[in-house]
GROMACS .gro file of C-alpha atoms in nm:
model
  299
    1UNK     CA    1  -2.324  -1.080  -4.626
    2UNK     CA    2  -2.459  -1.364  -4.442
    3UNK     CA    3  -2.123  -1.475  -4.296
    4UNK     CA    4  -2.029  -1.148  -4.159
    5UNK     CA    5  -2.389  -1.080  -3.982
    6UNK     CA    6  -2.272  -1.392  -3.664
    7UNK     CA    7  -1.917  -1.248  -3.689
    8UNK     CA    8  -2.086  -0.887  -3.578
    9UNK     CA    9  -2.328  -1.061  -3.315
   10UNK     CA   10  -2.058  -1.287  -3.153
   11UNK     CA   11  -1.831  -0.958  -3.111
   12UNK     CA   12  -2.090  -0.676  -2.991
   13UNK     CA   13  -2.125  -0.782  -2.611
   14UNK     CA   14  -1.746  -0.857  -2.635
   15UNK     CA   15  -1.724  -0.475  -2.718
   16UNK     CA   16  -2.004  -0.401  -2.504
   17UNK     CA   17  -1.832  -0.541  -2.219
   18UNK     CA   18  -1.547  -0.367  -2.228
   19UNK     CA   19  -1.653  -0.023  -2.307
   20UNK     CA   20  -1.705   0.056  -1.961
   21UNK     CA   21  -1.299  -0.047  -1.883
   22UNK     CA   22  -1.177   0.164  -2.171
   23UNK     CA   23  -1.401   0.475  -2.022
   24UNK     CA   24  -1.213   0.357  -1.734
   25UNK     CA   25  -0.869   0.332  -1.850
   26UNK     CA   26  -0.890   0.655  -2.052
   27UNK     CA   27  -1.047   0.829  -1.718
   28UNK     CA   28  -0.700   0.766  -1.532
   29UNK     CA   29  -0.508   0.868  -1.839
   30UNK     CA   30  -0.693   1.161  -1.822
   31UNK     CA   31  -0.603   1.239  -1.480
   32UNK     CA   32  -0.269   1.395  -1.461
   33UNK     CA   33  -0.162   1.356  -1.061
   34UNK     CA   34  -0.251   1.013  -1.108
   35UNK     CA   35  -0.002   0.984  -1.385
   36UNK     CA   36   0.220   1.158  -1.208
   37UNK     CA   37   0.224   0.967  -0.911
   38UNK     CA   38   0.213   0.661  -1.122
   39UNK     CA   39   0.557   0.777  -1.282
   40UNK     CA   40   0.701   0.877  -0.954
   41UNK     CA   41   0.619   0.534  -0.798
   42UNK     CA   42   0.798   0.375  -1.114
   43UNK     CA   43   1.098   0.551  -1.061
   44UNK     CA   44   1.144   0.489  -0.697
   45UNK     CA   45   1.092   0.135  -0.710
   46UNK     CA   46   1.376   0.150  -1.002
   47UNK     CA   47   1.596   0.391  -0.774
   48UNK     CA   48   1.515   0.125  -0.489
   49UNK     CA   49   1.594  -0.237  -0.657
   50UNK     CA   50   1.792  -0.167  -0.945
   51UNK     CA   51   1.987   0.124  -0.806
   52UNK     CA   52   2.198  -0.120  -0.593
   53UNK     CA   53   2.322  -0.324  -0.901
   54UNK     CA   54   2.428   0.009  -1.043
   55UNK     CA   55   2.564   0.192  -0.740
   56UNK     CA   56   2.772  -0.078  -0.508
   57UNK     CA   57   2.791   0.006  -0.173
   58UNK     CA   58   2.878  -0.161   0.162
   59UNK     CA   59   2.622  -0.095   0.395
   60UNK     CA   60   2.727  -0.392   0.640
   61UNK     CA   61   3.067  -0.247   0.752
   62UNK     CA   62   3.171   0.108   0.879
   63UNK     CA   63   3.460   0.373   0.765
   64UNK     CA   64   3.456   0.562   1.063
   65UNK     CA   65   3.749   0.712   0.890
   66UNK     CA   66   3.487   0.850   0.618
   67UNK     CA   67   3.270   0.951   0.863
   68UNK     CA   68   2.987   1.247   0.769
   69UNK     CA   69   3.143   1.321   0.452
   70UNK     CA   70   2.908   1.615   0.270
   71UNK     CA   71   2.760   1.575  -0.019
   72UNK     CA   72   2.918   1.600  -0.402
   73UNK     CA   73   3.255   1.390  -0.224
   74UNK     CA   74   3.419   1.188  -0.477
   75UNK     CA   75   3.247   0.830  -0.420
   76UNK     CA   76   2.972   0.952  -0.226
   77UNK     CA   77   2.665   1.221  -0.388
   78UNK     CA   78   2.456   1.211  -0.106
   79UNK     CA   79   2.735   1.208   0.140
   80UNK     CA   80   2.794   0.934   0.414
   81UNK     CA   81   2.642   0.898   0.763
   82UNK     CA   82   2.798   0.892   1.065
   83UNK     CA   83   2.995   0.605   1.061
   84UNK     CA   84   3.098   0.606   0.698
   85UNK     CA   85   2.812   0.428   0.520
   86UNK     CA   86   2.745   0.613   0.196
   87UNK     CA   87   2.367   0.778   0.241
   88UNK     CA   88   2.311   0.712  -0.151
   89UNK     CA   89   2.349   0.353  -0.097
   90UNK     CA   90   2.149   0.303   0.228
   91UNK     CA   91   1.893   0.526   0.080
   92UNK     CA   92   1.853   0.278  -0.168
   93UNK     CA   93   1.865  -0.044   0.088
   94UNK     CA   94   1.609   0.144   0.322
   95UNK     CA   95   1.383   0.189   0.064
   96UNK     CA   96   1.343  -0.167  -0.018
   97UNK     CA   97   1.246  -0.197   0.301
   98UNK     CA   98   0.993   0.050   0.359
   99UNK     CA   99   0.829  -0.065   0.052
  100UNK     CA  100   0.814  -0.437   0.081
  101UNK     CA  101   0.653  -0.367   0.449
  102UNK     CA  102   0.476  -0.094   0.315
  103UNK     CA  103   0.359  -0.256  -0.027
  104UNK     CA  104   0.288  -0.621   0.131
  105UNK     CA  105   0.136  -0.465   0.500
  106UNK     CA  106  -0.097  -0.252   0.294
  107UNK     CA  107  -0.250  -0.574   0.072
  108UNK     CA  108  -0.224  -0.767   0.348
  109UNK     CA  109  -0.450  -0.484   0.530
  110UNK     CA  110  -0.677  -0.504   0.222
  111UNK     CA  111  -0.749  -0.882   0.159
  112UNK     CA  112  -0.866  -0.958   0.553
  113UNK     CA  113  -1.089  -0.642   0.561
  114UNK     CA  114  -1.200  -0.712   0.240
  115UNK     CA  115  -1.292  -1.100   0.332
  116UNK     CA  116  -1.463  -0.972   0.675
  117UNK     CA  117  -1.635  -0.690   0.580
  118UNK     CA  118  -1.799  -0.894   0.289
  119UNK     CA  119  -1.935  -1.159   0.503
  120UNK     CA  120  -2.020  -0.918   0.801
  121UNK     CA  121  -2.243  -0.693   0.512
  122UNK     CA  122  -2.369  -1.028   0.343
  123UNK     CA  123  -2.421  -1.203   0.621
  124UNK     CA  124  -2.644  -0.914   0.796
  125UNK     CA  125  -2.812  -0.989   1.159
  126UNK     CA  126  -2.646  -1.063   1.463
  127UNK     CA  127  -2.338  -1.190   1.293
  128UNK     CA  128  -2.271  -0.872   1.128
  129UNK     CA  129  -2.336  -0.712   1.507
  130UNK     CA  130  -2.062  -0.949   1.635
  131UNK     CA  131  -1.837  -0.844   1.348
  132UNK     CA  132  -1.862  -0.492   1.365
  133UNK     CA  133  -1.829  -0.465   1.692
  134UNK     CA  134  -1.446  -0.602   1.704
  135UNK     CA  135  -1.440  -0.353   1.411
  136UNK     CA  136  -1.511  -0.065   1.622
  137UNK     CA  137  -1.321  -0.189   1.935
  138UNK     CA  138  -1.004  -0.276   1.719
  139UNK     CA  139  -1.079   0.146   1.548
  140UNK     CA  140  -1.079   0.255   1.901
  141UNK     CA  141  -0.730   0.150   1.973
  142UNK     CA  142  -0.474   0.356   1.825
  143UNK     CA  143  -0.287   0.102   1.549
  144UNK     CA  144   0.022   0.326   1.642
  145UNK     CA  145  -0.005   0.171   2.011
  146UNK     CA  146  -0.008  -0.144   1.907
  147UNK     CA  147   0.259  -0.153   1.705
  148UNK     CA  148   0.477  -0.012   1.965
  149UNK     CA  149   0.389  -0.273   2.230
  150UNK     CA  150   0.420  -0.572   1.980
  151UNK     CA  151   0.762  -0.416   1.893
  152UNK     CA  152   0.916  -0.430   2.220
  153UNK     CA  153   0.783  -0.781   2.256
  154UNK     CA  154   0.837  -0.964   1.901
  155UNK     CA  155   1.208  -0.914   1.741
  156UNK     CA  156   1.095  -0.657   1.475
  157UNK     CA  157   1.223  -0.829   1.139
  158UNK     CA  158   1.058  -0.747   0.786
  159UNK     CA  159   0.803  -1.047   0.808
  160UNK     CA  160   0.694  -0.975   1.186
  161UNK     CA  161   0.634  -0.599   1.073
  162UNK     CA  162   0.433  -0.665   0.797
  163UNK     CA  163   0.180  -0.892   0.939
  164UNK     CA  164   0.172  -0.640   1.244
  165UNK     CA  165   0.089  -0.356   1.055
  166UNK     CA  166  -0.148  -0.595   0.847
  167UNK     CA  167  -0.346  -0.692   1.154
  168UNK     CA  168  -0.370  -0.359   1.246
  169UNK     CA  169  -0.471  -0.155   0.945
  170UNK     CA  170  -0.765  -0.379   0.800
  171UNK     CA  171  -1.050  -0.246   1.017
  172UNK     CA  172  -1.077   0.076   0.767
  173UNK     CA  173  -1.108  -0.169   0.468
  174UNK     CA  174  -1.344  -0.417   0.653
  175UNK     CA  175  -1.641  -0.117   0.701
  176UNK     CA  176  -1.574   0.022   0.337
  177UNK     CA  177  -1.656  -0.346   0.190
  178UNK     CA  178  -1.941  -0.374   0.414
  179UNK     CA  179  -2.118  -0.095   0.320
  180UNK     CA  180  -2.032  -0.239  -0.001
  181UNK     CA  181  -2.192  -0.564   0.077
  182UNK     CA  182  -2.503  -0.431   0.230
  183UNK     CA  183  -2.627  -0.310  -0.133
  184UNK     CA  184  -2.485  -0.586  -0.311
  185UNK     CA  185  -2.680  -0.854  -0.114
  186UNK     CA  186  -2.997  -0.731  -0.235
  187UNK     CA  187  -2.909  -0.695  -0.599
  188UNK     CA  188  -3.098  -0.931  -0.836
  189UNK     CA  189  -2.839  -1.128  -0.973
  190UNK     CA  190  -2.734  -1.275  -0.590
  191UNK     CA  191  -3.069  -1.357  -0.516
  192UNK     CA  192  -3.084  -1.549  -0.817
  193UNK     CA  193  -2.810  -1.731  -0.748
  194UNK     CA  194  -2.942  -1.831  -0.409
  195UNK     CA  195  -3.261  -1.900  -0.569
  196UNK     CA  196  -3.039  -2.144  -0.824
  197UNK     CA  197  -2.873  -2.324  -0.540
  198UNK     CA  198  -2.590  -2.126  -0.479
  199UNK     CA  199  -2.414  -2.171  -0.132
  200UNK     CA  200  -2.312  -1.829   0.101
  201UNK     CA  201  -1.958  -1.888   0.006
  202UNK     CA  202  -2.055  -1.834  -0.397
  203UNK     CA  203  -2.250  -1.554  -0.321
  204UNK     CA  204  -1.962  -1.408  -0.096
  205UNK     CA  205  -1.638  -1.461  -0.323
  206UNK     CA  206  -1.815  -1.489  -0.648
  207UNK     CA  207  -2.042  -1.198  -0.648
  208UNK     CA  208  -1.998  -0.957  -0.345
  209UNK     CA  209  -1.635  -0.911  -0.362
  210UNK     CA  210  -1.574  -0.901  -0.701
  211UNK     CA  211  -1.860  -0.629  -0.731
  212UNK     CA  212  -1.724  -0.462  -0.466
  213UNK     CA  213  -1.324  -0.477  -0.634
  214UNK     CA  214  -1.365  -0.044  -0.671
  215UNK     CA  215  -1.411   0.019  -0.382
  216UNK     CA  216  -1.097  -0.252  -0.301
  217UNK     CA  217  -0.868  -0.125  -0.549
  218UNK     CA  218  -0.917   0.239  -0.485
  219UNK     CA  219  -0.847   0.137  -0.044
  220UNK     CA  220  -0.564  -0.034  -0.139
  221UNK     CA  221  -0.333   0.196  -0.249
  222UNK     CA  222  -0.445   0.420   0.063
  223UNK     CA  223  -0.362   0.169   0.283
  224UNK     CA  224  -0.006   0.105   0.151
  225UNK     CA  225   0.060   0.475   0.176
  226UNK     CA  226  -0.079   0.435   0.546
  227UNK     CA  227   0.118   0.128   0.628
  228UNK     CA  228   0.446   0.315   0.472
  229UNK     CA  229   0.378   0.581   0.698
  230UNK     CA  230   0.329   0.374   1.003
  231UNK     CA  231   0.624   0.170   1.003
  232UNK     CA  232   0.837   0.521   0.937
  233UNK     CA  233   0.655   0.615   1.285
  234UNK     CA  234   0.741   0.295   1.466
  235UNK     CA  235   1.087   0.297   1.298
  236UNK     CA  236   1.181   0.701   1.391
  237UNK     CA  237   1.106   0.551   1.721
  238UNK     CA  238   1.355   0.293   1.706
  239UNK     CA  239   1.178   0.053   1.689
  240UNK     CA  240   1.245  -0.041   1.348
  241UNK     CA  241   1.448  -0.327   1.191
  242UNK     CA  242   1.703  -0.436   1.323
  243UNK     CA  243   2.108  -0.326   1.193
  244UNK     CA  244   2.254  -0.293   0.965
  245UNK     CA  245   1.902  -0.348   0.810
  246UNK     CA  246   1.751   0.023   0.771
  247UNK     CA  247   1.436   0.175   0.618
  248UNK     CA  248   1.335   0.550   0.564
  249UNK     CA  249   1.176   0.628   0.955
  250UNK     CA  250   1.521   0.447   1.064
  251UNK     CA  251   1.712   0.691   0.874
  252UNK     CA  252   1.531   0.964   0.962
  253UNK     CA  253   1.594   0.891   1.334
  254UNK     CA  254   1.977   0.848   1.320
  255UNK     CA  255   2.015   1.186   1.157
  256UNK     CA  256   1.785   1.378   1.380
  257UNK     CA  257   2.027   1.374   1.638
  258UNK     CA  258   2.272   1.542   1.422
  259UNK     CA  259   2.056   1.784   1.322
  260UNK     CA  260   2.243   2.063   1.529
  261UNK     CA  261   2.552   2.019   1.380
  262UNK     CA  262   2.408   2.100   1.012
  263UNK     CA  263   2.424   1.720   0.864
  264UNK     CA  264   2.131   1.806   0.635
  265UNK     CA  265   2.181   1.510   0.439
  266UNK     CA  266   2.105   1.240   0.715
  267UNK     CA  267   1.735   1.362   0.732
  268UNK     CA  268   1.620   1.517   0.389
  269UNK     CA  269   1.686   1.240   0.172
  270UNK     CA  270   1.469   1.012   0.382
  271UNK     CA  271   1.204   1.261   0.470
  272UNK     CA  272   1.175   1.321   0.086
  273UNK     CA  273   1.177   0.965  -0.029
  274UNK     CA  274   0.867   0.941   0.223
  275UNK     CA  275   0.652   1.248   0.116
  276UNK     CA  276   0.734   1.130  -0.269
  277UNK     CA  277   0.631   0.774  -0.228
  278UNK     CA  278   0.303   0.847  -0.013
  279UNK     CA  279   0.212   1.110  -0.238
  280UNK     CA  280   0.279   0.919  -0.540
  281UNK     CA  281   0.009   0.638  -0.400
  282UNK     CA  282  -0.214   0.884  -0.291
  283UNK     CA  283  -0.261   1.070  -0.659
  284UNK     CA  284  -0.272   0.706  -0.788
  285UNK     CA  285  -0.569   0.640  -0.515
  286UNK     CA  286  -0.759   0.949  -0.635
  287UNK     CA  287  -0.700   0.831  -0.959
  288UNK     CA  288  -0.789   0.464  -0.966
  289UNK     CA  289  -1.157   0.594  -0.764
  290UNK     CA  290  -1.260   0.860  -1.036
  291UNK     CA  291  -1.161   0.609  -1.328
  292UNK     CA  292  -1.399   0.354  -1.108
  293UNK     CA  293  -1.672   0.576  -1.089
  294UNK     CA  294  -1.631   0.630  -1.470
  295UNK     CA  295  -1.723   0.300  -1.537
  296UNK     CA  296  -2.004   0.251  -1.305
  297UNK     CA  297  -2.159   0.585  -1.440
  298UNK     CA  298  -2.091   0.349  -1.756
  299UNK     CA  299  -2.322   0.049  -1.717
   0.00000   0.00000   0.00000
């Protein structure tokens, strides 16, 4: 009896502690369009970067000889385009793309609105003035505009996209975490710290963001959906990567020229890759913000 009586103390706030993430956890569980698009997202990213070492392809060189071939052709399920390229394939190759701009874009998006809106809202006074108000001149400018002006100036590879669409898509973030920061400046447990010692750059990485990692998490996953969708904009446009790399938007605007002839399968497998992945992050936004709220109705 009096060895197990530590053994229970020692492993109550250990249990304590993470009640609130299991409320969490089985929250999102709970929530089936979250699971959903969690599944979905799964099997795209499979279709994308495994499907190639399944399905071999040559998406470098054309078959004009094969050119347009429907769908259900021996060789080819989705068909080929129109210079021989099997749609399958490239469906595959262009989704890699989308999502590694889309995927690193949208974090990229997150961590410098997240670092900026946490020291404009815990820094307060005339710096936060000065911060917000390249906030709300940068929100003022359509990010679509941008992109299209950097892209006829800057070669548009996969690195030059993704920190384009980064610099352009973390103003949203930047007032989220700084609302964020405005409440958590005041909360007892900072001012102790400053009270302790404890140096603005503590207080900002060690207490504000990580207390703020909700309303982070949750934006994320909205602004990789965002940045997906913005870079099949700028790439419909042609203005995407360059050939023979492709992504989804690139697709999409090769086969809407051919539209009138009835070569359904150079736009829908695109267009539905799109709606599928966006959706799929999305649910998994909606999902990841109840859970969070879960847990803070929790402590």
């Amino acid at each position: 009896m009096t060895v197990s009586a530590p053994l229970m103390t020692e492993q109550a706030p250990a249990a304590t502690a993470a009640g609130p993430y299991r409320r969490m956890l089985k929250s999102f569980l709970a929530n089936r369009l979250a699971l959903t698009g969690l599944v979905i997202l799964g099997l795209l990213l499979v279709f994308c970067f495994i499907g190639p070492l399944i399905h071999h392809t040559d998406q470098t060189h054309t078959r004009l000889a094969d050119a347009t071939l429907s769908p259900g052709t021996r060789g080819h399920l989705l068909g080929t385009d129109d210079v021989g390229r099997d749609v399958l394939g490239r469906l595959m190759v262009g989704g890699q793309t989308s999502l590694e701009i889309g995927i690193a874009a949208g974090l990229l998006a997150t961590l410098i609105g997240t670092v900026w809106g946490a020291i404009s809202g815990y820094a307060g006074g005339w710096i936060d003035s000065i911060m917000m108000r390249v906030v709300d001149a940068g929100i003022a400018i359509p990010a679509l505009f941008l992109l299209l002006v950097t892209a006829t100036i800057l070669r548009p590879t996969v690195p030059v996209q993704i920190l384009i669409i980064g610099c352009v898509s973390w103003l949203v973030p930047a007032r989220l975490v700084r609302a964020e920061a405005l409440s958590l400046r005041s909360r007892d447990y900072v001012q102790a710290m400053k009270a302790m010692g404890g140096g603005h750059r503590r207080a900002v990485f060690r207490h504000v963001i990580p207390n703020a990692i909700g309303t982070v998490v949750v934006n994320a996953t909205f602004q990789v959906a965002d940045a997906i969708l913005l870079i099949a904009y700028v790439s419909f446009l042609g203005l995407g990567v360059a050939p023979p790399k492709t992504d989804w938007g690139g697709m999409l605007s090769k086969g809407i020229s051919y539209t009138s002839e009835g070569y359904w399968w150079l736009i829908f497998p695109a267009g539905l890759a799109i709606v599928l992945v966006v959706c799929a992050f999305n649910c998994i936004g909606d999902g990841l913000r109840d859970a969070f709220e879960v847990r803070l109705q929790g402590r």
